[in-house]
């Protein structure tokens, strides 16, 4: 009989701890495979529409808040580090460090959601939401800019002086200006701009739901560690949750360029 | 397996403590992923939307995800069946992309009536 069979952590249907840990790891990876394919479907749909309507996607992306997105990227990457440090602490049997690292991870994840909340609020205040709010704002801008002569409208666009003219900084005014006949820019279909916004809200929304579920799982493991049920032999409990968390982080590393960086550096 | 079932160290019979990641390695990977993120944002902003911007952004994102998967997700420990599972997800996604784009990207070539 091997030494591992004496571990209280060993489940009766496994021969030893190595086999148990390998099975736990394989189980979560099988789940992650379905998650990768789930997000893969969204990425594939995004790819098709971005290739069909590149100008509208670049325009729409350029009005997203990259400062919030950058802060959130840093929060998620740091949380990936702290949860990996929690595994290390679990392996070394440092229970206080496990709990501390897991709570820091949960705090960083919560901060991500708070920033996301501010970002959504900002977007809603700007009426940058697909559907009726978008349409109303766009139509309002078209009416407001109607008295402007074509020559003045063309000058606004050509000189790229949006920052000097606060009245045309808003996305709706810029879109209306782009679509003025005689301005010289290719027209941008407001419907396709909203299509990008649909991808933005659906992809970040589903990602956000994954973050919330992750926070719950991380707090549960922290609770288990506090109860003393995560000795070094049971480090894989932390690892299983961390694998899920890293995937959520990795998906964000692709959402960031696809959604926020598509329009980075674009001039209006 | 990421660690042997038995260990020469009597205080670490399952080799679990011996398999713990070094803090220096984790911090290095963290710094690299952060640096790549900042590089991606900086390059994208300075270059602006162009033909090669998206491939560059996705290449950087893929390197970052690769670092996370290899070091933070412990693929480097070489659990073969786990590596196979991870690669199979990319393989299936590749099939999905090829079939999906093979349809949508060739529709303009279809000759009708």
Short mmCIF file of C-alpha atoms in Angstrom, two decimals:
data_model
loop_
_atom_site.label_atom_id
_atom_site.label_comp_id
_atom_site.label_asym_id
_atom_site.label_seq_id
_atom_site.Cartn_x
_atom_site.Cartn_y
_atom_site.Cartn_z
CA UNK A 1 0.00 0.00 0.00
CA UNK A 2 1.44 3.38 -1.01
CA UNK A 3 1.75 6.29 1.35
CA UNK A 4 -0.83 8.30 -0.59
CA UNK A 5 -3.68 5.94 0.29
CA UNK A 6 -3.44 7.21 3.84
CA UNK A 7 -4.28 10.78 2.86
CA UNK A 8 -7.70 11.86 4.17
CA UNK A 9 -8.04 13.94 1.01
CA UNK A 10 -7.92 10.88 -1.28
CA UNK A 11 -11.35 9.91 -2.65
CA UNK A 12 -12.06 6.19 -2.43
CA UNK A 13 -12.35 5.64 -6.19
CA UNK A 14 -8.83 6.87 -6.95
CA UNK A 15 -5.70 4.78 -6.56
CA UNK A 16 -3.52 7.64 -5.37
CA UNK A 17 -3.37 11.44 -5.11
CA UNK A 18 -1.51 11.83 -8.40
CA UNK A 19 -4.35 10.10 -10.25
CA UNK A 20 -6.95 12.14 -8.36
CA UNK A 21 -5.26 15.46 -9.19
CA UNK A 22 -4.82 14.46 -12.85
CA UNK A 23 -8.54 13.60 -13.11
CA UNK A 24 -9.58 16.88 -11.50
CA UNK A 25 -7.34 18.80 -13.88
CA UNK A 26 -8.64 16.89 -16.91
CA UNK A 27 -12.24 17.46 -15.81
CA UNK A 28 -11.90 21.24 -15.65
CA UNK A 29 -9.99 21.29 -18.94
CA UNK A 30 -12.84 19.41 -20.64
CA UNK A 31 -15.17 22.14 -19.36
CA UNK A 32 -12.77 24.86 -20.55
CA UNK A 33 -12.84 23.29 -24.01
CA UNK A 34 -16.59 23.91 -24.19
CA UNK A 35 -16.01 27.48 -23.00
CA UNK A 36 -13.37 28.08 -25.68
CA UNK A 37 -15.79 26.82 -28.35
CA UNK A 38 -18.60 28.93 -26.87
CA UNK A 39 -16.57 32.14 -27.11
CA UNK A 40 -15.11 30.87 -30.41
CA UNK A 41 -18.60 31.09 -31.94
CA UNK A 42 -18.84 34.73 -30.89
CA UNK A 43 -15.35 35.46 -32.24
CA UNK A 44 -16.22 33.79 -35.56
CA UNK A 45 -19.41 35.87 -35.94
CA UNK A 46 -17.46 39.02 -35.04
CA UNK A 47 -14.79 38.16 -37.66
CA UNK A 48 -17.36 37.85 -40.44
CA UNK A 49 -19.07 41.15 -39.68
CA UNK A 50 -15.80 42.98 -39.14
CA UNK A 51 -14.67 41.85 -42.59
CA UNK A 52 -18.01 42.91 -44.08
CA UNK A 53 -18.21 46.32 -42.36
CA UNK A 54 -14.67 47.37 -41.36
CA UNK A 55 -15.25 51.15 -41.42
CA UNK A 56 -18.33 50.98 -39.19
CA UNK A 57 -16.56 48.68 -36.71
CA UNK A 58 -13.54 50.99 -36.51
CA UNK A 59 -15.79 54.02 -36.03
CA UNK A 60 -17.90 52.31 -33.35
CA UNK A 61 -14.85 51.01 -31.49
CA UNK A 62 -13.18 54.44 -31.48
CA UNK A 63 -15.90 55.75 -29.13
CA UNK A 64 -15.41 53.06 -26.49
CA UNK A 65 -13.53 54.03 -23.35
CA UNK A 66 -9.99 52.66 -23.61
CA UNK A 67 -8.93 54.06 -20.23
CA UNK A 68 -11.49 51.89 -18.42
CA UNK A 69 -10.52 48.91 -20.60
CA UNK A 70 -6.80 49.36 -19.89
CA UNK A 71 -7.40 49.55 -16.14
CA UNK A 72 -9.54 46.41 -16.35
CA UNK A 73 -6.85 44.59 -18.33
CA UNK A 74 -4.31 45.32 -15.60
CA UNK A 75 -6.77 44.23 -12.89
CA UNK A 76 -7.40 40.88 -14.61
CA UNK A 77 -3.73 40.12 -15.33
CA UNK A 78 -2.85 40.92 -11.72
CA UNK A 79 -5.67 38.67 -10.50
CA UNK A 80 -4.23 35.84 -12.62
CA UNK A 81 -0.93 36.31 -10.80
CA UNK A 82 -2.49 36.35 -7.33
CA UNK A 83 -4.57 33.21 -7.92
CA UNK A 84 -1.42 31.41 -9.18
CA UNK A 85 0.34 32.55 -6.01
CA UNK A 86 -2.59 31.04 -4.08
CA UNK A 87 -1.82 27.62 -5.66
CA UNK A 88 1.81 28.01 -4.68
CA UNK A 89 0.79 28.87 -1.12
CA UNK A 90 -1.55 25.87 -1.04
CA UNK A 91 1.26 23.55 -2.15
CA UNK A 92 3.54 24.99 0.53
CA UNK A 93 0.83 24.57 3.18
CA UNK A 94 0.66 28.30 3.99
CA UNK A 95 -3.06 28.56 4.75
CA UNK A 96 -3.03 32.29 5.63
CA UNK A 97 -1.33 33.11 2.31
CA UNK A 98 -3.85 30.97 0.39
CA UNK A 99 -6.75 32.89 1.94
CA UNK A 100 -4.99 36.25 1.47
CA UNK A 101 -4.17 35.62 -2.21
CA UNK A 102 -7.67 34.35 -2.95
CA UNK A 103 -9.29 37.36 -1.28
CA UNK A 104 -7.00 39.74 -3.21
CA UNK A 105 -8.01 37.91 -6.42
CA UNK A 106 -11.71 38.28 -5.56
CA UNK A 107 -11.15 41.98 -4.74
CA UNK A 108 -9.41 42.59 -8.08
CA UNK A 109 -12.22 40.77 -9.90
CA UNK A 110 -14.80 42.87 -8.05
CA UNK A 111 -12.88 46.03 -8.98
CA UNK A 112 -13.07 44.87 -12.61
CA UNK A 113 -16.85 44.69 -12.36
CA UNK A 114 -17.07 48.11 -10.67
CA UNK A 115 -15.00 49.67 -13.48
CA UNK A 116 -17.20 47.82 -15.98
CA UNK A 117 -20.25 49.28 -14.27
CA UNK A 118 -18.86 52.82 -14.60
CA UNK A 119 -18.06 52.11 -18.23
CA UNK A 120 -21.57 50.84 -19.04
CA UNK A 121 -23.01 53.85 -17.19
CA UNK A 122 -20.84 56.16 -19.27
CA UNK A 123 -21.99 54.45 -22.48
CA UNK A 124 -25.64 54.69 -21.46
CA UNK A 125 -25.29 58.39 -20.62
CA UNK A 126 -23.80 58.93 -24.08
CA UNK A 127 -26.78 56.98 -25.47
CA UNK A 128 -24.21 54.66 -27.08
CA UNK A 129 -26.58 51.71 -27.01
CA UNK A 130 -27.96 49.79 -29.97
CA UNK A 131 -31.65 50.31 -30.63
CA UNK A 132 -34.00 53.22 -29.97
CA UNK A 133 -31.57 55.36 -27.88
CA UNK A 134 -29.00 55.22 -30.70
CA UNK A 135 -31.54 56.06 -33.38
CA UNK A 136 -33.02 59.01 -31.45
CA UNK A 137 -29.55 60.46 -30.73
CA UNK A 138 -28.44 60.05 -34.34
CA UNK A 139 -31.59 61.61 -35.79
CA UNK A 140 -31.24 64.51 -33.34
CA UNK A 141 -27.66 65.11 -34.52
CA UNK A 142 -28.68 65.01 -38.19
CA UNK A 143 -31.38 67.63 -37.54
CA UNK A 144 -29.03 69.80 -35.50
CA UNK A 145 -26.30 69.77 -38.15
CA UNK A 146 -28.72 70.34 -41.06
CA UNK A 147 -28.26 74.16 -41.12
CA UNK A 148 -24.48 73.69 -41.41
CA UNK A 149 -23.26 74.29 -44.97
CA UNK A 150 -21.60 71.40 -46.79
CA UNK A 151 -18.40 73.43 -47.00
CA UNK A 152 -18.30 73.93 -43.21
CA UNK A 153 -19.14 70.27 -42.60
CA UNK A 154 -16.36 69.20 -44.97
CA UNK A 155 -13.96 71.58 -43.18
CA UNK A 156 -14.83 70.05 -39.78
CA UNK A 157 -14.03 66.57 -41.10
CA UNK A 158 -11.02 67.53 -43.23
CA UNK A 159 -9.29 69.59 -40.56
CA UNK A 160 -9.89 66.89 -37.98
CA UNK A 161 -10.63 69.62 -35.48
CA UNK A 162 -13.21 67.75 -33.48
CA UNK A 163 -11.30 68.48 -30.30
CA UNK A 164 -11.59 72.21 -31.01
CA UNK A 165 -15.32 72.02 -31.59
CA UNK A 166 -17.02 70.45 -28.56
CA UNK A 167 -20.40 70.64 -30.29
CA UNK A 168 -19.32 67.97 -32.79
CA UNK A 169 -17.30 65.73 -30.47
CA UNK A 170 -20.21 63.46 -29.68
CA UNK A 171 -20.37 60.19 -31.64
CA UNK A 172 -23.80 61.03 -33.10
CA UNK A 173 -22.56 64.37 -34.47
CA UNK A 174 -19.49 62.70 -35.95
CA UNK A 175 -21.61 59.98 -37.56
CA UNK A 176 -24.02 62.59 -38.94
CA UNK A 177 -21.07 64.60 -40.32
CA UNK A 178 -19.59 61.51 -41.96
CA UNK A 179 -22.89 60.83 -43.66
CA UNK A 180 -23.35 64.36 -45.05
CA UNK A 181 -23.37 64.29 -48.82
CA UNK A 182 -20.44 66.18 -50.27
CA UNK A 183 -18.25 65.88 -47.22
CA UNK A 184 -16.00 63.47 -49.03
CA UNK A 185 -15.97 60.56 -46.58
CA UNK A 186 -17.52 57.21 -47.23
CA UNK A 187 -20.93 57.02 -45.57
CA UNK A 188 -21.19 54.90 -42.44
CA UNK A 189 -24.33 52.83 -41.99
CA UNK A 190 -25.74 53.59 -38.51
CA UNK A 191 -27.23 50.08 -38.46
CA UNK A 192 -23.79 48.49 -38.83
CA UNK A 193 -22.37 50.74 -36.11
CA UNK A 194 -25.12 49.37 -33.85
CA UNK A 195 -24.19 45.85 -34.94
CA UNK A 196 -20.75 46.42 -33.43
CA UNK A 197 -22.39 47.69 -30.25
CA UNK A 198 -24.44 44.46 -30.09
CA UNK A 199 -21.17 42.49 -30.18
CA UNK A 200 -19.68 44.82 -27.58
CA UNK A 201 -22.52 44.43 -25.08
CA UNK A 202 -23.05 40.69 -25.67
CA UNK A 203 -19.36 39.75 -25.48
CA UNK A 204 -18.48 41.95 -22.51
CA UNK A 205 -21.77 41.01 -20.83
CA UNK A 206 -21.16 37.26 -21.13
CA UNK A 207 -17.56 37.80 -20.02
CA UNK A 208 -18.85 39.79 -17.03
CA UNK A 209 -21.17 36.92 -16.06
CA UNK A 210 -18.13 34.62 -16.11
CA UNK A 211 -16.31 37.07 -13.84
CA UNK A 212 -19.19 37.08 -11.34
CA UNK A 213 -19.30 33.26 -11.32
CA UNK A 214 -15.51 33.25 -10.86
CA UNK A 215 -15.75 35.59 -7.86
CA UNK A 216 -18.24 33.18 -6.28
CA UNK A 217 -15.95 30.18 -6.88
CA UNK A 218 -12.89 32.02 -5.54
CA UNK A 219 -14.73 33.07 -2.37
CA UNK A 220 -15.93 29.48 -1.92
CA UNK A 221 -12.34 28.15 -2.09
CA UNK A 222 -11.22 30.90 0.32
CA UNK A 223 -13.98 29.75 2.69
CA UNK A 224 -12.86 26.12 2.32
CA UNK A 225 -9.26 27.15 3.03
CA UNK A 226 -10.42 29.05 6.13
CA UNK A 227 -12.24 25.90 7.26
CA UNK A 228 -8.99 24.01 6.87
CA UNK A 229 -10.11 21.66 4.10
CA UNK A 230 -7.39 22.74 1.64
CA UNK A 231 -4.19 21.11 2.90
CA UNK A 232 -1.26 20.73 0.45
CA UNK A 233 -2.67 17.34 -0.69
CA UNK A 234 -5.85 19.18 -1.76
CA UNK A 235 -4.14 22.08 -3.62
CA UNK A 236 -5.95 21.00 -6.79
CA UNK A 237 -9.16 22.57 -5.44
CA UNK A 238 -7.45 25.96 -5.81
CA UNK A 239 -5.94 24.92 -9.15
CA UNK A 240 -9.27 23.90 -10.66
CA UNK A 241 -10.80 27.31 -9.88
CA UNK A 242 -7.63 29.06 -11.06
CA UNK A 243 -7.77 27.30 -14.44
CA UNK A 244 -11.27 28.67 -14.99
CA UNK A 245 -10.10 32.10 -13.86
CA UNK A 246 -7.12 32.13 -16.22
CA UNK A 247 -9.38 31.27 -19.15
CA UNK A 248 -11.63 34.23 -18.29
CA UNK A 249 -8.47 36.36 -18.24
CA UNK A 250 -7.21 34.92 -21.55
CA UNK A 251 -10.55 35.61 -23.26
CA UNK A 252 -10.31 39.24 -22.13
CA UNK A 253 -6.88 39.44 -23.76
CA UNK A 254 -8.68 38.86 -27.08
CA UNK A 255 -11.76 40.98 -26.30
CA UNK A 256 -9.50 43.96 -25.63
CA UNK A 257 -8.04 44.20 -29.17
CA UNK A 258 -11.21 43.09 -30.95
CA UNK A 259 -13.53 45.55 -29.20
CA UNK A 260 -11.45 48.38 -27.76
CA UNK A 261 -8.34 48.55 -29.94
CA UNK A 262 -10.12 48.18 -33.30
CA UNK A 263 -10.68 51.94 -33.37
CA UNK A 264 -7.61 53.01 -31.40
CA UNK A 265 -5.79 55.90 -33.06
CA UNK A 266 -8.70 56.54 -35.47
CA UNK A 267 -9.22 60.17 -36.46
CA UNK A 268 -12.62 61.72 -36.84
CA UNK B 1 1.31 13.97 -13.63
CA UNK B 2 2.54 17.28 -12.40
CA UNK B 3 4.25 15.73 -9.42
CA UNK B 4 5.38 12.27 -8.52
CA UNK B 5 3.27 10.18 -6.14
CA UNK B 6 6.18 9.55 -3.91
CA UNK B 7 9.12 11.72 -2.97
CA UNK B 8 12.54 11.23 -1.45
CA UNK B 9 11.68 13.99 1.05
CA UNK B 10 9.83 12.34 3.95
CA UNK B 11 8.19 15.65 4.88
CA UNK B 12 6.82 15.92 1.33
CA UNK B 13 5.80 12.32 0.51
CA UNK B 14 3.74 13.24 -2.58
CA UNK B 15 6.24 15.76 -4.00
CA UNK B 16 3.62 18.51 -3.80
CA UNK B 17 5.79 21.12 -2.11
CA UNK B 18 8.61 20.40 -4.56
CA UNK B 19 6.26 21.11 -7.50
CA UNK B 20 5.36 24.65 -6.30
CA UNK B 21 6.13 27.41 -8.82
CA UNK B 22 8.94 29.83 -8.03
CA UNK B 23 7.77 33.36 -7.20
CA UNK B 24 10.42 34.82 -9.53
CA UNK B 25 9.09 32.86 -12.51
CA UNK B 26 5.49 33.89 -11.84
CA UNK B 27 6.44 37.56 -11.48
CA UNK B 28 8.47 37.43 -14.71
CA UNK B 29 5.53 35.97 -16.63
CA UNK B 30 3.22 38.56 -15.06
CA UNK B 31 5.56 41.40 -16.09
CA UNK B 32 5.78 40.01 -19.63
CA UNK B 33 1.98 39.79 -20.01
CA UNK B 34 1.53 43.34 -18.64
CA UNK B 35 4.28 44.67 -20.95
CA UNK B 36 2.68 42.99 -23.97
CA UNK B 37 -0.70 44.50 -23.08
CA UNK B 38 0.79 47.99 -22.84
CA UNK B 39 2.69 47.40 -26.10
CA UNK B 40 -0.53 46.33 -27.81
CA UNK B 41 -2.40 49.43 -26.63
CA UNK B 42 0.51 51.76 -27.43
CA UNK B 43 1.17 50.33 -30.90
CA UNK B 44 -2.52 50.26 -31.81
CA UNK B 45 -2.96 53.89 -30.79
CA UNK B 46 0.14 55.12 -32.60
CA UNK B 47 -0.37 53.09 -35.79
CA UNK B 48 -4.13 53.52 -35.99
CA UNK B 49 -6.51 51.26 -37.92
CA UNK B 50 -4.70 49.68 -40.86
CA UNK B 51 -4.30 46.50 -42.82
CA UNK B 52 -1.80 44.94 -40.43
CA UNK B 53 -3.08 46.35 -37.15
CA UNK B 54 -5.55 43.56 -36.40
CA UNK B 55 -3.11 40.69 -37.16
CA UNK B 56 -0.50 42.43 -34.97
CA UNK B 57 -3.01 42.87 -32.13
CA UNK B 58 -4.14 39.25 -32.33
CA UNK B 59 -0.55 38.00 -32.50
CA UNK B 60 0.29 39.88 -29.28
CA UNK B 61 -2.94 38.60 -27.68
CA UNK B 62 -2.07 35.03 -28.69
CA UNK B 63 1.43 35.31 -27.19
CA UNK B 64 -0.11 36.63 -23.96
CA UNK B 65 -2.70 33.83 -23.83
CA UNK B 66 0.09 31.34 -24.59
CA UNK B 67 2.15 32.61 -21.64
CA UNK B 68 -0.89 32.41 -19.37
CA UNK B 69 -1.71 28.88 -20.55
CA UNK B 70 1.87 27.57 -20.41
CA UNK B 71 2.94 29.04 -17.08
CA UNK B 72 -0.15 30.07 -15.08
CA UNK B 73 -2.32 27.17 -16.30
CA UNK B 74 0.58 24.75 -15.85
CA UNK B 75 0.62 23.24 -19.34
CA UNK B 76 4.40 23.27 -18.96
CA UNK B 77 4.10 20.44 -16.46
CA UNK B 78 3.39 18.23 -19.44
CA UNK B 79 0.24 16.37 -18.41
CA UNK B 80 -0.16 14.83 -21.89
CA UNK B 81 -3.88 14.22 -21.78
CA UNK B 82 -4.47 17.81 -20.59
CA UNK B 83 -2.28 19.21 -23.38
CA UNK B 84 -4.23 17.07 -25.86
CA UNK B 85 -7.52 18.42 -24.49
CA UNK B 86 -6.30 22.03 -24.70
CA UNK B 87 -5.04 21.56 -28.26
CA UNK B 88 -8.23 19.77 -29.30
CA UNK B 89 -10.27 22.84 -28.34
CA UNK B 90 -8.12 24.95 -30.67
CA UNK B 91 -8.39 22.26 -33.36
CA UNK B 92 -12.22 22.22 -33.20
CA UNK B 93 -12.32 26.01 -33.17
CA UNK B 94 -10.06 25.99 -36.24
CA UNK B 95 -12.51 23.71 -38.06
CA UNK B 96 -15.37 26.02 -37.09
CA UNK B 97 -13.51 29.08 -38.40
CA UNK B 98 -12.49 27.41 -41.67
CA UNK B 99 -16.01 26.18 -42.47
CA UNK B 100 -17.69 29.37 -41.28
CA UNK B 101 -15.39 31.74 -43.15
CA UNK B 102 -15.22 29.38 -46.14
CA UNK B 103 -18.90 30.12 -46.61
CA UNK B 104 -19.14 33.83 -45.74
CA UNK B 105 -15.91 34.93 -47.41
CA UNK B 106 -16.65 33.29 -50.77
CA UNK B 107 -20.26 34.35 -51.30
CA UNK B 108 -19.29 37.15 -53.68
CA UNK B 109 -17.76 34.58 -56.02
CA UNK B 110 -21.00 32.68 -56.52
CA UNK B 111 -22.31 33.20 -60.06
CA UNK B 112 -26.09 33.40 -60.18
CA UNK B 113 -28.58 33.21 -63.08
#
